[in-house]
JSON list of C-alpha atoms in Angstrom, two decimals:
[
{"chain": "O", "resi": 1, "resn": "UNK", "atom": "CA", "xyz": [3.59, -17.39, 10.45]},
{"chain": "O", "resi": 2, "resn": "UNK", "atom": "CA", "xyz": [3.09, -20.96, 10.25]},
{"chain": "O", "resi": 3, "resn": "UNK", "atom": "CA", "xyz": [0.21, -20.77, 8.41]},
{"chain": "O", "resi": 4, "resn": "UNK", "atom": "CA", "xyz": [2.19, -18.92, 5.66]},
{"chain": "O", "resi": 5, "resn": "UNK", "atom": "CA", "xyz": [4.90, -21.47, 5.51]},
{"chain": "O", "resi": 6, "resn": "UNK", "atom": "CA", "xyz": [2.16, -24.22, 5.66]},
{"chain": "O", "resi": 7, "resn": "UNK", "atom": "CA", "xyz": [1.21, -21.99, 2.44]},
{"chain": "O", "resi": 8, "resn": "UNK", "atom": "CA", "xyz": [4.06, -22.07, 0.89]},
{"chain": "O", "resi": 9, "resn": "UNK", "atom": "CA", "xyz": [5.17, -25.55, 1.18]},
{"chain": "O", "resi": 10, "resn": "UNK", "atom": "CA", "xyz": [1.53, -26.61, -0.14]},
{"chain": "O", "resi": 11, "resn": "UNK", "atom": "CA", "xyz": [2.79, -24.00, -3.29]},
{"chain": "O", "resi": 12, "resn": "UNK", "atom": "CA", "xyz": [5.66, -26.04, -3.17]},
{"chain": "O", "resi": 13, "resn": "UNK", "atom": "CA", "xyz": [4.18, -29.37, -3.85]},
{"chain": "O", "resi": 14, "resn": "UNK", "atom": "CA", "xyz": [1.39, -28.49, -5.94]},
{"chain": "O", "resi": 15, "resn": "UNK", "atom": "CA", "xyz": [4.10, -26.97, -8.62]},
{"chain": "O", "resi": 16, "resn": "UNK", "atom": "CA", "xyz": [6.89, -28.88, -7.55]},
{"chain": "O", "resi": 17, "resn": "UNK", "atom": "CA", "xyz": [10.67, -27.90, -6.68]},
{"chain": "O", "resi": 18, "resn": "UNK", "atom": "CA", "xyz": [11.68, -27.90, -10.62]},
{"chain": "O", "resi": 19, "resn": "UNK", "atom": "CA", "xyz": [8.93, -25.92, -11.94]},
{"chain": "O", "resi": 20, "resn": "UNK", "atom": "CA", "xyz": [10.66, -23.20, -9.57]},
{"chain": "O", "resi": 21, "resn": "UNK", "atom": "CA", "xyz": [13.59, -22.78, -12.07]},
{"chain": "O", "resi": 22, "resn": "UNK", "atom": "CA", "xyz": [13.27, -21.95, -15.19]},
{"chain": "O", "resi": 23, "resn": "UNK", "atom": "CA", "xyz": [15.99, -24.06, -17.53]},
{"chain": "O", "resi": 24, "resn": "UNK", "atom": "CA", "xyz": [16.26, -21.38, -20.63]},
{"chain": "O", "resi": 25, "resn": "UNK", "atom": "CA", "xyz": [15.85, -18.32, -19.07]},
{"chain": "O", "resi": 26, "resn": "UNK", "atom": "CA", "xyz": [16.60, -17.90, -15.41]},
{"chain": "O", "resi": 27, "resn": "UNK", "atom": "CA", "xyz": [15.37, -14.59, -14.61]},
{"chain": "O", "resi": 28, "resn": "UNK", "atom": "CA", "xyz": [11.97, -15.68, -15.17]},
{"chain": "O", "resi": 29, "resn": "UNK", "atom": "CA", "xyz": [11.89, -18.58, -12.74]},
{"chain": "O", "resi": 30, "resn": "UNK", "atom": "CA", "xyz": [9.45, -18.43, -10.15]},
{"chain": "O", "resi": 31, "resn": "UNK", "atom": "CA", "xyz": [12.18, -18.59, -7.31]},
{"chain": "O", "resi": 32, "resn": "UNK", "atom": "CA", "xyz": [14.27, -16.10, -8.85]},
{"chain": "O", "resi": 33, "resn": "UNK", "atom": "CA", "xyz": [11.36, -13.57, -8.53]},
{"chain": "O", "resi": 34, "resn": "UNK", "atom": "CA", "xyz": [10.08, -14.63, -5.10]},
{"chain": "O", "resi": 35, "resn": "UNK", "atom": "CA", "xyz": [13.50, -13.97, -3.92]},
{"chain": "O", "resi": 36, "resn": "UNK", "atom": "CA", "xyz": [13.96, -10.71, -5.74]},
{"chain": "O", "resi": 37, "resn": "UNK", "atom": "CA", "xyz": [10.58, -9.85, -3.94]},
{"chain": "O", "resi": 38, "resn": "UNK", "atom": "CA", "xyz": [11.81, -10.92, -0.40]},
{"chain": "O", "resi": 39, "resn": "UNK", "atom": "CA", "xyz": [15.27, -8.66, -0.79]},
{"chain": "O", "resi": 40, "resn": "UNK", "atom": "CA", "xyz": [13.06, -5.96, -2.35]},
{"chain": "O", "resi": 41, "resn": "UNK", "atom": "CA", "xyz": [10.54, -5.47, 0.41]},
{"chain": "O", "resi": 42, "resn": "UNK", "atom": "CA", "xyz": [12.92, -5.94, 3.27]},
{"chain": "O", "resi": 43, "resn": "UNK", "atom": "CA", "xyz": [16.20, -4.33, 2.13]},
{"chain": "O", "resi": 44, "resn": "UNK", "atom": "CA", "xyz": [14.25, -1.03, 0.32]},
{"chain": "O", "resi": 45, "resn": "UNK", "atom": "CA", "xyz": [10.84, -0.82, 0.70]},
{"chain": "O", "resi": 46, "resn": "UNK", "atom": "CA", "xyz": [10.09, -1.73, 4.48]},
{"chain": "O", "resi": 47, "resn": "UNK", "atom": "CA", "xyz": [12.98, 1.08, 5.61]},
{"chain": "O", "resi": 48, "resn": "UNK", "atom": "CA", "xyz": [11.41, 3.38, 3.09]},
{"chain": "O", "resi": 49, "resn": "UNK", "atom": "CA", "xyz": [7.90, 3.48, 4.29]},
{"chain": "O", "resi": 50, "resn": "UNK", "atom": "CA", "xyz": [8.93, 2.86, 8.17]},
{"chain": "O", "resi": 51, "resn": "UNK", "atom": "CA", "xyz": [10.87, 6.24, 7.81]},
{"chain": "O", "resi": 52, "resn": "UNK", "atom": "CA", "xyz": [8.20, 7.73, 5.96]},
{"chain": "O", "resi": 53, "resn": "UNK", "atom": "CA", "xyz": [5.44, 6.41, 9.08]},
{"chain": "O", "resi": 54, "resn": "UNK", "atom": "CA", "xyz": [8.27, 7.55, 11.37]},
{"chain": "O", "resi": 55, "resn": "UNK", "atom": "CA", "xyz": [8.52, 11.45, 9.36]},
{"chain": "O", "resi": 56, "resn": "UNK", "atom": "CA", "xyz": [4.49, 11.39, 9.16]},
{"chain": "O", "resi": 57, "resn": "UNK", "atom": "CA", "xyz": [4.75, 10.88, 13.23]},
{"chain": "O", "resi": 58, "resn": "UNK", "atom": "CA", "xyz": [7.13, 13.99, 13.85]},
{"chain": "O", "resi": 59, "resn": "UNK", "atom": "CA", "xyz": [5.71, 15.96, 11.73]},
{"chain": "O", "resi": 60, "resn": "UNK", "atom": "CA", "xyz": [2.43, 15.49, 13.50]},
{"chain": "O", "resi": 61, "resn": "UNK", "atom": "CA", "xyz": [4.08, 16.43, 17.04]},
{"chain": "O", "resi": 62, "resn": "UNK", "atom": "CA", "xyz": [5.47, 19.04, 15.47]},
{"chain": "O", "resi": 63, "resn": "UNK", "atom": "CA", "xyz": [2.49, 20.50, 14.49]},
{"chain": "O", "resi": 64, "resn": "UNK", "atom": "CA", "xyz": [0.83, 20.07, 17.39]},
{"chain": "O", "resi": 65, "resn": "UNK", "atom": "CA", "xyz": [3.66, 21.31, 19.00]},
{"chain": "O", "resi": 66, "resn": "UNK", "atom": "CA", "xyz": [2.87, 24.63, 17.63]},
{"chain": "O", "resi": 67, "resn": "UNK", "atom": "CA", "xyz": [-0.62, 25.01, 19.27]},
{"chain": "O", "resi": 68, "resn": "UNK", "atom": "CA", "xyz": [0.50, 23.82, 22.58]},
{"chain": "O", "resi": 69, "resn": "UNK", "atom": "CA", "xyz": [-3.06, 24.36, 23.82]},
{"chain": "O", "resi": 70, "resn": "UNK", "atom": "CA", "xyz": [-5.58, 21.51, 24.01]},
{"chain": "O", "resi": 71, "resn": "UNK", "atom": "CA", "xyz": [-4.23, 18.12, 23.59]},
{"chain": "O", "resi": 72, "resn": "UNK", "atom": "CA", "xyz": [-6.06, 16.28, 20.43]},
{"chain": "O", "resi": 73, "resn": "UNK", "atom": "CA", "xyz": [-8.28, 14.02, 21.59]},
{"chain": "O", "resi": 74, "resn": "UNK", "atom": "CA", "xyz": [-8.63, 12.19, 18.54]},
{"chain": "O", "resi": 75, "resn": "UNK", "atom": "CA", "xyz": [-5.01, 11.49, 16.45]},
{"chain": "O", "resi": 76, "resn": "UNK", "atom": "CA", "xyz": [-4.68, 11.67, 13.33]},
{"chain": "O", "resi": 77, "resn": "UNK", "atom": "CA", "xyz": [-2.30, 9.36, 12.14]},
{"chain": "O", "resi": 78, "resn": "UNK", "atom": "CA", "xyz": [-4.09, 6.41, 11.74]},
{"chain": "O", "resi": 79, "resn": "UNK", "atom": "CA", "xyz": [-6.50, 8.49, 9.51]},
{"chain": "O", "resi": 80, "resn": "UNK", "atom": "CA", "xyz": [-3.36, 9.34, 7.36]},
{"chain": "O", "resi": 81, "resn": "UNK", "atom": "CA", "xyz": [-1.95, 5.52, 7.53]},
{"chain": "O", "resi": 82, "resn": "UNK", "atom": "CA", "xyz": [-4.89, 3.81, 6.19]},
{"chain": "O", "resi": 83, "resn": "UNK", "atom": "CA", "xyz": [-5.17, 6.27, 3.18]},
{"chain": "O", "resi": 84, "resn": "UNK", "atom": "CA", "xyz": [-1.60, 5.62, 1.98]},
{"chain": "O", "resi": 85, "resn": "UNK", "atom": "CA", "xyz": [-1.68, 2.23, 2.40]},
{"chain": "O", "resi": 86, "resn": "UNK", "atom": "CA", "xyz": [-4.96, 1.48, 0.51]},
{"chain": "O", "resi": 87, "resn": "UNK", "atom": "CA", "xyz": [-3.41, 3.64, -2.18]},
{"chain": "O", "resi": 88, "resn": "UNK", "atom": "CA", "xyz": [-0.36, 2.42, -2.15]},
{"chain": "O", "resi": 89, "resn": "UNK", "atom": "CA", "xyz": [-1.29, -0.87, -2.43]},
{"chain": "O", "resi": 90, "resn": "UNK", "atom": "CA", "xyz": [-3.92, 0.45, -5.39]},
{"chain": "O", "resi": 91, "resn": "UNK", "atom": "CA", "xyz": [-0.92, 1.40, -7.16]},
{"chain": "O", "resi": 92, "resn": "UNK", "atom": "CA", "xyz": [1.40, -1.72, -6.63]},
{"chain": "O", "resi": 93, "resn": "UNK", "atom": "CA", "xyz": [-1.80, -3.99, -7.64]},
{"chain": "O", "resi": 94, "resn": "UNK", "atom": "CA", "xyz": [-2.37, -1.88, -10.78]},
{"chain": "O", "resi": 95, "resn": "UNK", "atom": "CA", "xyz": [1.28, -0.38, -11.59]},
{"chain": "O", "resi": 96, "resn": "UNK", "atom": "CA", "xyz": [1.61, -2.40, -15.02]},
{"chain": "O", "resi": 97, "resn": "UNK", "atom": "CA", "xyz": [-1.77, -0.94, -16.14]},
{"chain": "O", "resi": 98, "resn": "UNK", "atom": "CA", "xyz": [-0.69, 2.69, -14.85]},
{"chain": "O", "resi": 99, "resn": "UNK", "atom": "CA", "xyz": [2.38, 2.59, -16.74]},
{"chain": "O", "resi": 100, "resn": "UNK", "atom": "CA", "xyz": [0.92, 1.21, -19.30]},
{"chain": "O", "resi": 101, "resn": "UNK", "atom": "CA", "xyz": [3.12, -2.18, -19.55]},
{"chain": "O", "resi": 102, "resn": "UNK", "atom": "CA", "xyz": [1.54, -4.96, -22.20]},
{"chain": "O", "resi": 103, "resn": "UNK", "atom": "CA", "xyz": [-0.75, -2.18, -24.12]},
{"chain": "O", "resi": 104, "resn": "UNK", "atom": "CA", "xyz": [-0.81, -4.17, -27.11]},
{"chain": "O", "resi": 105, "resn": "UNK", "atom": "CA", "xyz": [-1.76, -7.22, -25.18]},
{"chain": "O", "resi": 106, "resn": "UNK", "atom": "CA", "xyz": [-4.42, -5.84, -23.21]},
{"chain": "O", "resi": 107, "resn": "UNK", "atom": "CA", "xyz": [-5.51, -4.18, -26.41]},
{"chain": "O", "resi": 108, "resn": "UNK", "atom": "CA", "xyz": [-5.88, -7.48, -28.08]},
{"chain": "O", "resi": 109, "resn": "UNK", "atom": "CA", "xyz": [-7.46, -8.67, -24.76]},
{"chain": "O", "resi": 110, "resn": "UNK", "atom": "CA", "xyz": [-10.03, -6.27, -23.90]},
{"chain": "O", "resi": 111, "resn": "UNK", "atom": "CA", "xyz": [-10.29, -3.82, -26.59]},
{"chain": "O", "resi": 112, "resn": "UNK", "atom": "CA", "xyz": [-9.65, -1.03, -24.38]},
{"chain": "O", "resi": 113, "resn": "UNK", "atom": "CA", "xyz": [-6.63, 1.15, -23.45]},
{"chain": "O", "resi": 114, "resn": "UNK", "atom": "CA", "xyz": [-4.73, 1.55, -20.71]},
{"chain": "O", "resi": 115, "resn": "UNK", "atom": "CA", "xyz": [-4.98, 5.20, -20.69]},
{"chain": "O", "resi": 116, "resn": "UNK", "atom": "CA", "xyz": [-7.35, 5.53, -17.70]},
{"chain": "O", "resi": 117, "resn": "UNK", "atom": "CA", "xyz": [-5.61, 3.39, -15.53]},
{"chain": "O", "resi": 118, "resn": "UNK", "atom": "CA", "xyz": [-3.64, 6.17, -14.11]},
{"chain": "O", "resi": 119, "resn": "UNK", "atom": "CA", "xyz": [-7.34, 8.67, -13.93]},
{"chain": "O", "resi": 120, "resn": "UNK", "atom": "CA", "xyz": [-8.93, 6.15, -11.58]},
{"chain": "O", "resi": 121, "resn": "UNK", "atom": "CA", "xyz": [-6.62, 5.09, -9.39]},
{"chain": "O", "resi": 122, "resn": "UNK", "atom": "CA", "xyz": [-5.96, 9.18, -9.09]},
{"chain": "O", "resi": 123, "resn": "UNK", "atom": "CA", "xyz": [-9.54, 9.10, -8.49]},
{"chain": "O", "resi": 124, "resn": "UNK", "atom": "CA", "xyz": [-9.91, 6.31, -6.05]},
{"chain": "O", "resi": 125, "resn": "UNK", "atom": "CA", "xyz": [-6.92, 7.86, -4.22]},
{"chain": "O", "resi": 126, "resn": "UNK", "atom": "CA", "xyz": [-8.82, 11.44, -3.67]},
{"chain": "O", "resi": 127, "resn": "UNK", "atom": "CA", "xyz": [-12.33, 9.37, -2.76]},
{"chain": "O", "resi": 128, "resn": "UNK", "atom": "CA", "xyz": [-10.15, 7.09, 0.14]},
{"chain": "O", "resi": 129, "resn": "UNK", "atom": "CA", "xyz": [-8.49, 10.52, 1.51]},
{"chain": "O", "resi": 130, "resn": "UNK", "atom": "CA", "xyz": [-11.62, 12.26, 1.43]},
{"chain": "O", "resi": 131, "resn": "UNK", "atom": "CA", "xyz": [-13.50, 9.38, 3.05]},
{"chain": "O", "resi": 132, "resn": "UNK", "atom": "CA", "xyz": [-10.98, 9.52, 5.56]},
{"chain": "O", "resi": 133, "resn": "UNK", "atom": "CA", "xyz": [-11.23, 13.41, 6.42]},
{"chain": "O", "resi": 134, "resn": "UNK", "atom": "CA", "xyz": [-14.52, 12.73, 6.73]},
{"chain": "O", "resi": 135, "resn": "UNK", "atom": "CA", "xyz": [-14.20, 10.26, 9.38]},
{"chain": "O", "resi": 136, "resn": "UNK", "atom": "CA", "xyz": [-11.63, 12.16, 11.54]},
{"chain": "O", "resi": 137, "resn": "UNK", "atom": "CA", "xyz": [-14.01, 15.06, 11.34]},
{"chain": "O", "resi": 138, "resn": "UNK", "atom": "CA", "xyz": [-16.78, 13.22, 12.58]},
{"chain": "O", "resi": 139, "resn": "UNK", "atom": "CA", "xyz": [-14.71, 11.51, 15.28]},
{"chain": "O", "resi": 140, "resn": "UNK", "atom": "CA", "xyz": [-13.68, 15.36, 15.92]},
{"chain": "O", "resi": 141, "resn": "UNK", "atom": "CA", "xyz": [-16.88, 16.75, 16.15]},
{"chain": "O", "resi": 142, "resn": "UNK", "atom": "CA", "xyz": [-17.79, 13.76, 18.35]},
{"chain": "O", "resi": 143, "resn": "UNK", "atom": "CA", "xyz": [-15.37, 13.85, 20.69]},
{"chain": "O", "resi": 144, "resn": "UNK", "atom": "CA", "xyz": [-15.95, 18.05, 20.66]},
{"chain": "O", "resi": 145, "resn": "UNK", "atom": "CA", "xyz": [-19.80, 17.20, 21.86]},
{"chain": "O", "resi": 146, "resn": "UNK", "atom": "CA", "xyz": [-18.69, 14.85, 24.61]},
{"chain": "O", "resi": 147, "resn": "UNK", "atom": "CA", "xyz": [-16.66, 17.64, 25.86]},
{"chain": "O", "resi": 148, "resn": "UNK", "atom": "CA", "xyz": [-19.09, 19.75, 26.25]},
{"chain": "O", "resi": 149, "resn": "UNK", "atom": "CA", "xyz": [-20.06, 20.79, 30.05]},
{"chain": "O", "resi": 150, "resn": "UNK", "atom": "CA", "xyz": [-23.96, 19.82, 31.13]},
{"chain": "O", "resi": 151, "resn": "UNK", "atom": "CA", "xyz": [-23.88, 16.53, 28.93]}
]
């Protein structure tokens, strides 16, 4: 934590306090943003995805609940975190390009379309789940062999 306010008071300096507000056009001052940002992530977005971790977390019991058998040795939920969040943060990183904000700018820029914006980071969502049912399944079929009596 003090390393991020060291952070942002060396921000601070480097730009200095009055190229945080923009004269002409408020809503485009750096400040104005930041702050936006700050009530954003902590007023809707922090409650949103703790009650999503906290419905991915019941649900879980609740499935498990179901085979009341064996207890899992291995849980799943961190292999169901990690997913979302690379994705999700994928998507925040990449949302103007998704939604194709600024074509005709990145047109002139690159020469290219937006258009498979939304393709790949559809793709790189379905390689980072698959790479992650791949390693619960080997963690499950390890923890399956060191279960098993005369090892």
């Amino acid at each position: 934590m003090l390393a991020s306010f060291a952070l942002v008071g060396y921000v601070i300096t480097v730009l200095t306090p009055e190229a945080l507000w923009n004269r002409e056009t408020w809503w485009q001052s750096v400040l104005v943003w930041f702050l936006g940002a700050v009530v954003l992530h902590d007023l809707l977005l922090f409650p949103l995805y703790a009650l999503a971790d906290r419905s991915l977390v019941t649900g879980l019991r609740a499935v498990r609940g179901r085979w009341p058998g064996r207890p899992l040795r291995v849980p799943v939920v961190n292999y169901v975190r990690v997913p979302v969040l690379v994705s999700g943060l994928a998507f925040l990183l990449f949302f103007p390009g998704i939604v194709e904000q600024g074509a005709q700018t990145y047109l002139a820029a690159t020469g290219q379309t937006q258009q498979p914006f939304l393709r790949r980071w559809l793709l790189a969502t379905a390689v980072v789940f698959g790479l992650s049912a791949l390693a619960y399944a080997g963690r499950v079929g390890l923890a399956r062999t060191d279960e098993e009596p005369g090892r």
